[in-house]
Amino acid sequence: MKTFPGISLAAAMLLLFAVQKPLPLRAEAPGNTAVETPGHAAGTLIREPETIDDRLVIRAFSDSLSQPSGFPVVVNNTVIFRLHGGIGPLDAEERARKTADMLSALFSSRQPIDSLRIVEGEKVTAIMGPAGIVSAFTDEDAAAEDIPRRVLAGKALERVQYLAEQYRTQTSGKNILFGVLKSIALLFMLAVFWHYLNKFFTLADGWTQKIRLHHKTESRHKFLQLLSPDHIASGLGWFIRSLELFLKILLLYAMLTTVLSFFPWTEHISTNLLAFVLKPAQTVAGELVTLLPTIITITILVAIVYFIGKLSDTIFRNISKGELKLGGFDVEWAEPTRKIVKITLYVILLFLFVASLPLADDRTTLALAVILCLTLSIGAIPLFQNVFSGIMLNYTGSFRTGDRIKIGEMTGDIIHKGPFVIRLKNLLNEVILVPNTTAFRYRTINYTESVHKFGHLSLELVFHLEENIRTETLRKPVIDAALETDGILLDPKPSLMRTETKNGLFGYILRAHTHEAKNLEQVYSRLLQNVLNMLNEQQYTVR
């Protein structure tokens, strides 16, 4: 047998090279090719990209971003198809309007729907019925829809046949009669439901009146009474009336939209009415869902502040009535403290409410709020001064309602203490409004408190005589005259002293004591009269 050493050697070398060459790690799909590229490690395969039509990429973006083009053909408030180009002298808009008129006439006619067919022209494809052409499509329309002209006309024909059949079924006498019967039945159901709804709310209103009438407005446990039955009944009555009005309006609106939906001529009105309510409702519901955590937080804060305020009102009112006592806490402090606590709670609630609003993160809103607060603060400086002065006067115990006091040159009885002014009734029965800042700034004498703490007030009567009479000689008759005066106390006993001499006249001071803080002027007048009568009887010359 003849051999070929050269060929055998070459075959052996090729076989060795094939064994040493690394195998690919994964199989390649049929139809794809993989190549080795320079700069990559041996055995690294780079898959060649597939080819794709550019129009598919453009359509993927344009379908999601662009709005429908062309002019719609609308029949019975339904868009059947769109036209994009003109035919002859008609532009696309006029052509769409005329097509809608022809289709509307077709829908209302008795022409059989199956008689519609597609006819093909050189540049247009049309839909023809027994009475003539009802619509046509051009190459421009087909290009805009990216389908052949014949396919576009076929789809339009199917949609026209379906909508025409649906319209004729809805406008048939049987269907109209059925809609009228459904409307009458619905009206009867509404009347029955309305009747029982009125009875329900009448019973609910009677139940709230029972709360008002059959429960005592005064509780034995006043400390625990936060809401009176009158307040509960008023709140429930307002809620029930509002709910009744809302439900009745909702029923009427639902009845109207439902009846209008039974008839094809008014179905679009029903749809618009529903959209008029549902779209804002959806928007409001979405906003409420977004603000739901904030609303819950604000509701909890309002409830907490409300009940803390009610609790503080109950505590301080019981203190002012003497039913609750706290060591070292004056009864007169109860009412101003109650107001301060309530105002503080409202300020905290307002701050937390504003902080929880989304507008709190807006710098412009915050800047406007700061400017407004600064303006109000500067304008309200006198108001705050009166408030702080009233607080200081209350907690320092300067005077109480009913006290006889003297502020500067004004003397009278306190008839009211407010956060801004004090009402003072003077000796002429005139009511004087004294700002709290004035009362706090001027010297104040409290005659009533002096009597309560020290038991009496002192009256000084100064008189001058031409004769130089010894004090021991005058003391007894003058003191006896003073003691004969109504309102002058025996203990401590009146006293007589010498005072300076003026213009050759010899002066004397009589000091007597009384506990009648609100009759000082009358007591002083009677004392002066008695002393003058005694001196005249003794034939002393008084100047």
XYZ file of N, CA, C and O in Angstrom, residues 456-459 487-495 511-515:
72
model
N -58.537 98.888 110.368
C -59.048 100.257 110.340
C -58.253 101.116 109.368
O -57.183 100.720 108.909
N -58.804 102.287 109.074
C -58.126 103.346 108.330
C -58.049 104.575 109.215
O -58.909 104.785 110.076
N -57.043 105.379 108.984
C -56.851 106.583 109.805
C -57.278 107.814 109.038
O -56.996 107.947 107.839
N -57.990 108.720 109.743
C -58.389 110.023 109.196
C -57.665 111.115 109.954
O -57.600 111.089 111.191
N -69.058 106.045 112.917
C -68.016 105.442 112.104
C -66.642 105.563 112.691
O -65.708 104.915 112.210
N -66.422 106.368 113.748
C -65.124 106.520 114.400
C -64.999 105.437 115.472
O -65.907 105.243 116.290
N -63.879 104.735 115.455
C -63.663 103.629 116.375
C -63.180 104.127 117.729
O -62.417 105.103 117.836
N -63.596 103.402 118.784
C -63.112 103.689 120.140
C -61.726 103.120 120.354
O -60.907 103.686 121.103
N -61.449 101.970 119.672
C -60.135 101.341 119.772
C -59.660 101.041 118.352
O -60.335 100.282 117.619
N -58.568 101.596 117.938
C -57.683 102.497 118.694
C -58.312 103.883 118.906
O -59.071 104.354 118.046
N -57.958 104.480 120.032
C -58.552 105.744 120.463
C -57.991 106.895 119.629
O -56.813 106.900 119.288
N -58.829 107.905 119.316
C -58.326 109.082 118.585
C -57.241 109.801 119.388
O -57.198 109.730 120.623
N -56.380 110.546 118.674
C -55.280 111.275 119.332
C -55.208 112.679 118.755
O -55.575 112.909 117.592
N -56.205 112.754 114.859
C -56.122 111.495 114.107
C -57.138 110.519 114.696
O -57.021 110.114 115.861
N -58.122 110.173 113.878
C -59.166 109.224 114.291
C -59.147 108.021 113.355
O -58.546 108.056 112.263
N -59.856 106.945 113.732
C -59.776 105.689 112.997
C -61.185 105.176 112.699
O -62.107 105.313 113.507
N -61.314 104.544 111.513
C -62.601 104.016 111.086
C -62.392 102.734 110.293
O -61.294 102.479 109.764
N -63.439 101.905 110.213
C -63.371 100.685 109.408
C -64.287 100.767 108.183
O -64.464 99.785 107.464
